[in-house]
Coordinates of C-alpha atoms in Angstrom, one line a residue:
Chain I
M24 CA -49.7 17.9 -1.5
H25 CA -50.7 21.2 0.2
G26 CA -49.6 24.3 1.9
P27 CA -50.2 25.4 5.5
A28 CA -53.7 24.9 6.7
T29 CA -55.9 27.9 6.3
P30 CA -57.2 29.1 9.7
R31 CA -61.0 29.1 9.7
P32 CA -63.0 31.4 11.9
T33 CA -64.2 29.2 14.7
R34 CA -67.9 30.1 14.3
A35 CA -67.8 29.2 10.5
R36 CA -66.0 26.0 11.3
L37 CA -68.6 25.0 13.9
A38 CA -71.5 26.0 11.6
L39 CA -70.2 23.8 8.8
R40 CA -70.2 20.8 11.1
A41 CA -73.6 21.6 12.5
R42 CA -75.2 22.0 9.1
G43 CA -73.5 18.7 8.0
L44 CA -74.9 16.8 11.0
A45 CA -78.4 18.2 10.4
A46 CA -78.2 17.3 6.7
V47 CA -77.2 13.7 7.4
R48 CA -80.0 13.3 9.9
S49 CA -82.6 14.8 7.6
F50 CA -81.6 12.6 4.7
L51 CA -81.8 9.4 6.7
D52 CA -85.0 10.5 8.5
T53 CA -86.5 11.1 5.0
H54 CA -85.6 7.6 4.1
G55 CA -87.4 6.1 7.1
S56 CA -84.3 5.4 9.1
L57 CA -84.3 5.6 12.9
E58 CA -81.4 7.3 14.8
V59 CA -80.0 5.0 17.5
E60 CA -77.2 5.1 20.0
T61 CA -75.2 2.0 20.9
P62 CA -72.5 1.7 23.6
L63 CA -69.1 3.3 23.0
L64 CA -67.5 1.1 25.7
L65 CA -67.3 -2.5 24.6
R66 CA -66.3 -5.8 26.1
A67 CA -65.5 -7.5 22.7
P68 CA -64.7 -5.3 19.8
A69 CA -64.6 -6.8 16.3
P70 CA -61.1 -8.3 15.8
E71 CA -59.5 -6.6 12.7
R72 CA -55.8 -7.0 12.2
H73 CA -55.2 -3.4 11.0
I74 CA -57.5 -1.7 13.5
V75 CA -56.4 -1.1 17.1
A76 CA -59.2 -0.7 19.7
L77 CA -58.0 1.3 22.6
P78 CA -58.3 -0.5 26.0
V79 CA -60.0 1.2 29.0
P80 CA -58.4 -0.3 32.1
G81 CA -61.0 -2.3 34.1
A82 CA -63.8 -1.6 31.7
G83 CA -63.1 -3.0 28.2
Y84 CA -62.4 -1.1 25.0
L85 CA -63.5 2.1 23.3
A86 CA -65.5 1.3 20.2
A87 CA -63.5 1.4 16.9
S88 CA -66.9 1.3 15.2
P89 CA -70.5 0.7 16.2
E90 CA -70.8 -2.2 13.7
L91 CA -71.5 -5.2 15.8
Q92 CA -74.0 -3.6 18.1
M93 CA -75.9 -2.0 15.3
K94 CA -76.2 -5.4 13.5
R95 CA -77.6 -6.9 16.6
L96 CA -80.3 -4.3 16.6
V97 CA -81.1 -5.0 13.0
A98 CA -81.1 -8.8 13.7
D99 CA -83.6 -8.1 16.5
G100 CA -86.0 -6.4 14.1
S101 CA -85.1 -2.7 14.4
G102 CA -85.6 -2.0 10.7
P103 CA -83.5 0.7 9.0
I104 CA -81.2 2.5 11.6
H105 CA -78.4 5.0 11.6
Q106 CA -76.0 6.4 14.1
L107 CA -73.5 9.3 14.3
S108 CA -71.0 8.0 16.8
R109 CA -67.5 8.8 18.0
S110 CA -65.1 6.1 17.2
F111 CA -61.5 5.5 18.5
R112 CA -58.6 3.9 16.8
G113 CA -55.0 3.6 18.2
G114 CA -52.0 4.6 16.1
E115 CA -53.9 6.6 13.5
L116 CA -52.8 10.2 13.3
G117 CA -52.3 12.3 10.2
R118 CA -53.9 14.9 7.9
H119 CA -56.8 12.4 7.3
H120 CA -56.8 10.7 10.7
H121 CA -57.6 11.6 14.2
P122 CA -57.5 8.9 16.9
E123 CA -61.1 10.0 17.8
F124 CA -63.4 10.7 14.9
T125 CA -67.1 10.6 13.9
I126 CA -68.5 7.7 12.0
L127 CA -71.9 7.8 10.3
E128 CA -73.0 4.2 10.1
W129 CA -76.3 3.1 8.7
Y130 CA -78.1 -0.2 7.9
L131 CA -80.6 -1.1 5.2
P132 CA -82.4 -4.3 5.9
G133 CA -83.4 -6.1 2.7
A134 CA -81.0 -4.2 0.5
T135 CA -77.8 -5.3 -1.2
Y136 CA -74.6 -3.2 -1.6
R137 CA -75.8 -2.0 -5.1
E138 CA -78.8 -0.2 -3.5
A139 CA -76.5 1.1 -0.8
M140 CA -74.1 2.6 -3.4
D141 CA -77.0 4.5 -4.9
Q142 CA -78.1 5.7 -1.5
T143 CA -74.6 6.7 -0.5
E144 CA -74.3 8.8 -3.7
A145 CA -77.7 10.4 -2.9
L146 CA -76.6 11.2 0.6
V147 CA -73.4 13.0 -0.5
R148 CA -75.4 15.2 -2.9
W149 CA -78.1 15.9 -0.2
V150 CA -75.5 17.0 2.4
A151 CA -73.5 19.1 -0.2
A152 CA -76.7 20.9 -1.2
R153 CA -77.3 21.9 2.5
L154 CA -73.8 23.3 3.2
S155 CA -73.4 27.0 2.3
P156 CA -72.3 27.5 -1.4
P157 CA -69.0 29.2 -0.4
D158 CA -68.0 26.0 1.4
A159 CA -67.9 24.1 -1.9
P160 CA -64.5 23.6 -3.4
P161 CA -64.6 24.5 -7.1
R162 CA -62.6 21.4 -8.1
L163 CA -65.4 19.0 -7.0
D164 CA -68.3 18.7 -9.4
L165 CA -71.1 16.7 -7.8
D166 CA -73.4 17.1 -10.8
R167 CA -71.4 14.4 -12.5
P168 CA -72.5 10.9 -11.8
F169 CA -70.1 9.0 -9.6
E170 CA -67.8 6.7 -11.4
R171 CA -68.2 3.0 -10.6
H172 CA -65.4 0.5 -11.0
R173 CA -64.7 -3.0 -10.0
I174 CA -61.5 -2.8 -8.1
A175 CA -59.9 -5.6 -10.2
D176 CA -60.4 -3.4 -13.3
L177 CA -58.8 -0.4 -11.6
F178 CA -55.8 -2.5 -10.6
E179 CA -55.4 -3.9 -14.1
R180 CA -55.4 -0.4 -15.6
L181 CA -53.4 1.4 -12.9
A182 CA -51.1 -1.2 -11.3
G183 CA -50.8 -3.6 -14.2
W184 CA -52.2 -6.8 -12.5
R185 CA -55.5 -8.2 -11.6
P186 CA -56.2 -9.2 -8.0
G187 CA -58.3 -12.3 -7.7
A188 CA -59.0 -15.2 -5.4
D189 CA -55.3 -15.8 -4.6
V190 CA -54.4 -12.1 -4.1
D191 CA -51.2 -11.3 -2.2
D192 CA -52.6 -9.0 0.5
E193 CA -49.3 -7.1 1.0
R194 CA -48.9 -6.4 -2.6
F195 CA -52.6 -5.4 -2.9
A196 CA -52.3 -3.0 0.0
F197 CA -49.2 -1.4 -1.3
D198 CA -50.4 -0.9 -4.9
L199 CA -53.7 0.4 -3.6
V200 CA -52.0 3.2 -1.8
D201 CA -49.1 3.7 -4.2
K202 CA -50.7 3.4 -7.6
V203 CA -54.5 3.1 -7.5
E204 CA -55.7 5.7 -5.0
P205 CA -53.4 8.6 -6.2
A206 CA -54.7 8.1 -9.8
L207 CA -58.4 8.2 -8.9
P208 CA -60.2 11.4 -10.2
R209 CA -60.6 14.1 -7.6
D210 CA -63.2 16.2 -9.3
R211 CA -66.1 13.7 -8.8
G212 CA -67.2 10.8 -6.6
V213 CA -65.8 7.3 -7.3
L214 CA -67.4 4.1 -6.1
V215 CA -65.0 1.1 -6.1
H216 CA -66.6 -2.3 -5.5
D217 CA -66.1 -6.1 -5.5
Y218 CA -63.0 -6.4 -3.3
P219 CA -61.0 -9.7 -3.4
A220 CA -62.5 -12.2 -0.9
S221 CA -59.4 -11.9 1.4
Q222 CA -60.3 -8.2 1.8
A223 CA -64.0 -9.0 2.5
S224 CA -63.9 -7.8 6.1
L225 CA -67.5 -8.6 7.3
A226 CA -69.0 -8.7 3.7
R227 CA -70.7 -11.6 2.1
L228 CA -69.0 -13.1 -1.0
C229 CA -70.5 -12.4 -4.4
P230 CA -73.1 -15.2 -4.9
G231 CA -72.0 -15.9 -8.4
D232 CA -68.2 -15.3 -7.9
P233 CA -66.8 -16.2 -4.5
A234 CA -63.4 -14.8 -5.5
Y235 CA -64.8 -11.4 -4.7
A236 CA -66.9 -9.9 -1.9
E237 CA -69.9 -7.5 -2.1
R238 CA -68.0 -4.6 -0.6
F239 CA -67.6 -1.0 -1.8
E240 CA -65.7 2.1 -0.9
L241 CA -66.5 5.7 -1.8
Y242 CA -63.7 8.1 -2.7
L243 CA -64.5 11.8 -2.9
G244 CA -62.0 14.5 -3.8
G245 CA -59.3 11.8 -3.4
L246 CA -60.4 10.9 0.1
E247 CA -61.4 7.5 1.1
L248 CA -64.8 8.3 2.7
A249 CA -67.0 5.3 3.2
N250 CA -67.0 1.5 3.3
G251 CA -70.1 -0.6 2.8
F252 CA -71.1 -4.1 2.2
T253 CA -73.8 -6.7 1.9
E254 CA -73.5 -8.1 5.4
L255 CA -72.2 -11.6 5.9
A256 CA -75.0 -13.4 7.8
D257 CA -73.3 -16.8 8.1
A258 CA -72.3 -17.2 11.7
A259 CA -69.9 -20.1 11.1
E260 CA -68.1 -18.2 8.3
Q261 CA -68.0 -15.1 10.5
R262 CA -66.5 -17.0 13.4
A263 CA -63.8 -18.4 11.1
R264 CA -63.0 -14.9 9.9
F265 CA -62.8 -13.6 13.4
E266 CA -60.5 -16.4 14.4
R267 CA -58.2 -15.6 11.5
E268 CA -58.1 -12.0 12.6
R269 CA -57.4 -12.9 16.2
T270 CA -54.5 -15.1 15.1
A271 CA -53.1 -12.2 13.0
I272 CA -53.5 -9.9 16.0
A273 CA -51.7 -12.3 18.3
A274 CA -48.9 -12.6 15.7
Q275 CA -48.4 -8.8 16.0
G276 CA -47.8 -9.3 19.7
R277 CA -51.1 -7.8 20.6
E278 CA -53.7 -9.3 23.0
P279 CA -56.7 -10.5 21.0
Y280 CA -60.0 -9.3 22.2
P281 CA -62.6 -11.7 23.5
L282 CA -65.0 -13.0 20.8
D283 CA -68.4 -11.3 20.8
E284 CA -70.6 -14.4 21.2
R285 CA -73.8 -12.3 21.5
F286 CA -73.1 -10.9 18.1
L287 CA -72.4 -14.3 16.6
A288 CA -75.6 -15.7 18.1
A289 CA -77.6 -12.8 16.6
L290 CA -76.1 -13.1 13.1
P291 CA -78.3 -15.9 11.7
R292 CA -81.3 -13.6 12.3
L293 CA -79.8 -10.7 10.4
G294 CA -81.0 -11.7 6.9
L295 CA -80.2 -9.7 3.8
C296 CA -78.9 -6.4 5.0
T297 CA -76.3 -3.8 3.9
G298 CA -74.4 -1.5 6.1
V299 CA -72.3 1.6 5.3
A300 CA -69.8 3.3 7.5
L301 CA -68.8 6.8 6.4
G302 CA -66.2 9.1 8.0
F303 CA -68.2 12.1 8.8
D304 CA -65.2 14.4 9.4
R305 CA -63.8 13.5 6.0
L306 CA -67.2 14.1 4.3
L307 CA -66.9 17.7 5.6
M308 CA -63.3 17.8 4.4
A309 CA -64.2 16.7 0.9
L310 CA -67.3 18.9 0.5
A311 CA -65.7 22.0 2.0
G312 CA -62.2 21.5 0.4
L313 CA -60.4 21.2 3.7
D314 CA -56.9 19.7 3.7
D315 CA -56.7 18.6 7.3
I316 CA -59.2 16.7 9.4
G317 CA -58.5 19.1 12.2
E318 CA -60.2 21.8 10.2
S319 CA -63.5 19.9 10.3
T320 CA -63.6 19.4 14.1
A321 CA -64.0 21.9 17.0
F322 CA -60.6 21.0 18.2
R323 CA -57.6 19.6 16.4
W324 CA -56.1 16.6 18.1
E325 CA -52.9 18.7 18.8
E326 CA -55.1 21.2 20.6
V327 CA -56.9 18.7 22.8
Chain H
M4 CA -31.2 3.7 10.1
Y5 CA -34.5 5.6 10.1
D6 CA -37.9 3.9 10.5
S7 CA -41.0 5.0 8.5
S8 CA -42.2 6.6 11.7
D9 CA -39.2 9.0 11.7
I10 CA -40.4 10.5 8.4
R11 CA -40.6 14.3 8.7
K12 CA -40.2 17.3 6.4
N13 CA -36.5 17.9 5.6
L14 CA -35.5 14.4 6.6
K15 CA -32.6 13.5 4.4
I16 CA -32.6 9.9 3.1
L17 CA -30.7 7.8 0.6
L18 CA -32.7 6.2 -2.3
D19 CA -30.8 4.2 -5.0
G20 CA -27.6 5.8 -3.8
Q21 CA -28.8 9.4 -4.2
P22 CA -29.5 11.8 -1.4
Y23 CA -33.2 12.9 -1.2
V24 CA -34.9 15.4 1.2
V25 CA -38.5 14.8 2.3
V26 CA -40.6 17.8 1.1
D27 CA -44.0 16.5 2.1
F28 CA -45.4 13.4 3.8
Q29 CA -48.7 11.9 4.8
F30 CA -49.9 9.0 7.0
V31 CA -52.1 6.8 4.8
K32 CA -54.2 4.0 6.0
P33 CA -57.1 2.5 4.1
G34 CA -60.0 1.8 6.4
K35 CA -59.5 -1.9 6.4
G36 CA -55.9 -2.0 5.4
T37 CA -52.4 -1.6 6.7
A38 CA -50.6 1.8 7.3
F39 CA -48.2 3.5 4.9
T40 CA -46.4 6.8 4.7
R41 CA -46.7 8.5 1.4
T42 CA -44.0 11.0 0.7
R43 CA -42.8 13.5 -1.8
V44 CA -39.1 13.6 -2.0
K45 CA -36.6 15.8 -3.8
N46 CA -33.3 14.6 -5.2
M47 CA -30.7 16.9 -3.6
I48 CA -28.4 16.8 -6.7
T49 CA -30.8 16.9 -9.6
G50 CA -33.8 18.6 -7.9
A51 CA -36.1 16.0 -9.4
V52 CA -39.2 15.4 -7.3
L53 CA -40.9 12.1 -7.0
D54 CA -43.6 10.4 -4.9
K55 CA -42.5 7.4 -2.8
T56 CA -44.6 5.2 -0.5
F57 CA -43.1 3.5 2.5
R58 CA -44.6 0.6 4.4
S59 CA -45.2 1.0 8.1
G60 CA -42.0 -0.1 9.9
E61 CA -39.9 0.1 6.7
K62 CA -36.3 1.1 7.2
L63 CA -34.8 4.1 5.5
E64 CA -31.1 4.8 5.0
P65 CA -30.0 8.3 6.2
A66 CA -28.2 10.4 3.6
E67 CA -24.9 11.4 5.2
V68 CA -25.0 15.1 4.3
E69 CA -23.1 17.9 6.0
Q70 CA -24.2 21.5 6.3
L71 CA -21.3 24.0 5.8
S72 CA -21.3 27.7 6.4
V73 CA -19.2 29.1 3.5
Q74 CA -18.2 32.5 2.2
Y75 CA -18.6 33.5 -1.4
M76 CA -15.3 34.8 -2.9
Y77 CA -15.4 35.3 -6.7
H78 CA -16.3 33.7 -9.9
E79 CA -14.2 32.7 -12.9
S80 CA -16.1 31.9 -16.1
D81 CA -18.8 29.6 -14.9
Q82 CA -17.1 28.5 -11.7
Y83 CA -18.2 30.1 -8.4
W84 CA -15.6 29.9 -5.7
F85 CA -16.4 29.6 -2.0
M86 CA -14.3 29.2 1.2
D87 CA -15.2 27.0 4.1
T88 CA -14.8 29.5 7.0
S89 CA -13.9 26.7 9.5
N90 CA -10.8 25.5 7.7
Y91 CA -10.2 28.0 4.8
E92 CA -10.6 25.3 2.2
Q93 CA -11.7 26.6 -1.1
F94 CA -14.0 24.9 -3.6
A95 CA -16.1 25.7 -6.7
I96 CA -19.7 25.2 -7.6
G97 CA -20.8 25.3 -11.3
E98 CA -23.1 28.0 -12.5
A99 CA -25.6 25.4 -13.8
Q100 CA -26.0 24.0 -10.3
L101 CA -26.4 27.4 -8.7
G102 CA -29.1 28.4 -11.2
D103 CA -30.8 31.8 -10.5
Q104 CA -29.0 32.0 -7.1
A105 CA -25.7 32.9 -8.8
K106 CA -26.9 36.4 -9.6
F107 CA -27.5 37.2 -5.9
L108 CA -24.0 36.2 -4.8
T109 CA -22.0 39.2 -3.6
E110 CA -18.4 39.1 -2.3
N111 CA -18.1 37.8 1.3
L112 CA -21.8 36.7 1.4
V113 CA -22.1 33.8 3.8
V114 CA -24.3 31.0 2.5
S115 CA -25.2 27.5 3.7
V116 CA -24.0 24.6 1.5
T117 CA -25.1 21.0 1.8
M118 CA -22.2 18.5 1.0
F119 CA -22.7 14.9 0.0
K120 CA -19.7 12.6 -0.5
G121 CA -17.4 15.7 -0.8
Q122 CA -19.6 17.4 -3.4
A123 CA -21.8 20.4 -2.9
V124 CA -25.4 19.4 -3.7
D125 CA -27.4 22.3 -2.4
I126 CA -26.8 25.9 -1.6
E127 CA -29.1 28.1 0.5
L128 CA -28.8 31.9 0.4
P129 CA -29.9 34.2 3.2
T130 CA -33.5 35.2 2.5
F131 CA -32.6 38.9 2.4
I132 CA -29.4 40.5 1.1
E133 CA -28.2 44.1 1.1
V134 CA -26.8 45.1 -2.3
Q135 CA -25.8 48.2 -4.1
I136 CA -27.4 49.4 -7.3
T137 CA -24.8 49.6 -10.0
K138 CA -27.0 50.7 -12.9
C139 CA -30.4 52.3 -13.3
E140 CA -32.1 55.2 -15.0
P141 CA -32.2 58.4 -12.8
G142 CA -35.3 58.8 -10.6
V143 CA -38.1 61.1 -11.6
R144 CA -38.7 63.8 -9.1
G145 CA -42.1 63.8 -7.6
D146 CA -42.9 60.4 -8.8
T147 CA -42.3 58.6 -5.5
A148 CA -45.9 57.9 -4.7
S149 CA -47.0 56.5 -8.1
G150 CA -46.1 52.9 -7.2
G151 CA -44.4 52.3 -10.5
T152 CA -41.1 50.5 -10.9
K153 CA -38.0 50.6 -13.2
P154 CA -35.3 48.0 -13.9
A155 CA -32.0 48.2 -12.0
T156 CA -28.9 46.1 -11.9
I157 CA -27.4 45.2 -8.5
S158 CA -23.8 44.6 -7.7
S159 CA -24.1 40.8 -7.9
G160 CA -25.4 41.1 -11.4
A161 CA -29.1 40.4 -11.1
L162 CA -31.7 42.7 -12.8
I163 CA -34.5 43.6 -10.4
Q164 CA -37.4 46.0 -10.3
V165 CA -37.1 49.0 -8.0
P166 CA -39.3 52.1 -7.2
F167 CA -38.6 55.2 -9.2
H168 CA -36.9 57.0 -6.3
I169 CA -34.0 54.5 -6.1
N170 CA -30.8 55.7 -7.8
E171 CA -27.4 54.3 -8.7
N172 CA -25.1 53.6 -5.7
D173 CA -28.1 53.3 -3.4
W174 CA -28.2 50.3 -1.1
V175 CA -31.3 48.2 -1.2
K176 CA -32.6 45.1 0.6
V177 CA -33.6 42.3 -1.8
D178 CA -35.5 39.0 -1.2
T179 CA -33.3 36.2 -2.8
R180 CA -36.3 33.8 -3.2
D181 CA -37.9 35.9 -5.9
G182 CA -35.6 38.9 -6.5
R183 CA -38.1 41.3 -5.0
Y184 CA -37.1 44.7 -3.9
V185 CA -37.9 45.1 -0.2
E186 CA -36.6 48.5 0.9
R187 CA -33.9 51.1 0.7
V188 CA -31.2 50.8 3.4
N189 CA -28.8 53.4 4.7
K190 CA -25.2 52.5 4.3
R191 CA -22.2 54.8 4.7

């Protein structure tokens, strides 16, 4: 997998991040997006069975993502918006995970996930072009168009079976990590799309094929970098999915968070909209060839 | 039993009845998915390396291996004989299993051996050994600064590269990982 982390001079490490932040902002600004800031301290985080929002005694929870609040802004007519925000997730620590990390999240009202995939590809190239050339790892060739695959096709080829409407979530998760992800090309971007409906998260289902959802993920240099989808705008369906997640959270022995009724009330006004969440620290890792997320931040988690 | 959260480098586990050592591991968690630990493990008997993914919370069986400090004695055809210094028991390890390490074994050298079900599965030499040069061409006077090297045979049998100023019967320090000459040492 890799040798010991290369120590980077602190100034160069900080400069890489500063250039990356500036590049992300200039890209989205050029595309007519408005930078916003939403609360990091939440009363009702989105219930997701595999994401642990960290409780703050007497106050609520640290945001695991700014998703619900940003969708409320779009529903209220904000137009295209983006945010670079710190997010917090319990129990996630490793070479690609810090419990505190930076998410770039942006929303494109009127767009589907297809247009968002194009824009995500363009954003990666824009940022890469604005980092210093010595930062670019030779093994990543961004001149090549990103590969695009339906996830069912990848599974058929790499895991020997085709996930559909009745997918076994456990088996899907294991083979994704064990067979599919390790086999993805590392020298170019890969966009994986049309996830099984049970993996829809907050995505709408494909209008012509409800076995799959309009959701995509970006892989770059072998790293899972971004997750985007055409947003589900059906409040009843969203409530049902939240309840399923809350049941699963309770079954894990965790306290389910309160339902965000304000979000559910705003959802019918969202309309057609696509949102993308991108791990900004990992974007720097992929573009600069870093092996450990702690090399992309001013401090490693172990140093905090 | 170990749990997937116990996975660390050098953890020794049993897979399909064979002892494996973890050489690398990584916490993996797709954004919307469950957590796994992806590992690279090495078979302690065959040396074969494979990738293995464990589910979060999955149980792992420890490989009951024992580390012994043993002294090298002698070899007879392709069998290398060692003595357990704690109980004076002697046992042999085949040349095939020792591989390149065999040619760095000198009499009385203390090495670390990993035992699994009564069988030696891994041997670890000290990183540096001090050995005597048994055979090499004479040094060339005045050529000490040129940085060139010449082949030399050491008492354990390995052929290494040494600087020109090293002569037969000299003692030298050698890195057993790559057979590299480190320095000349004074021994009376």
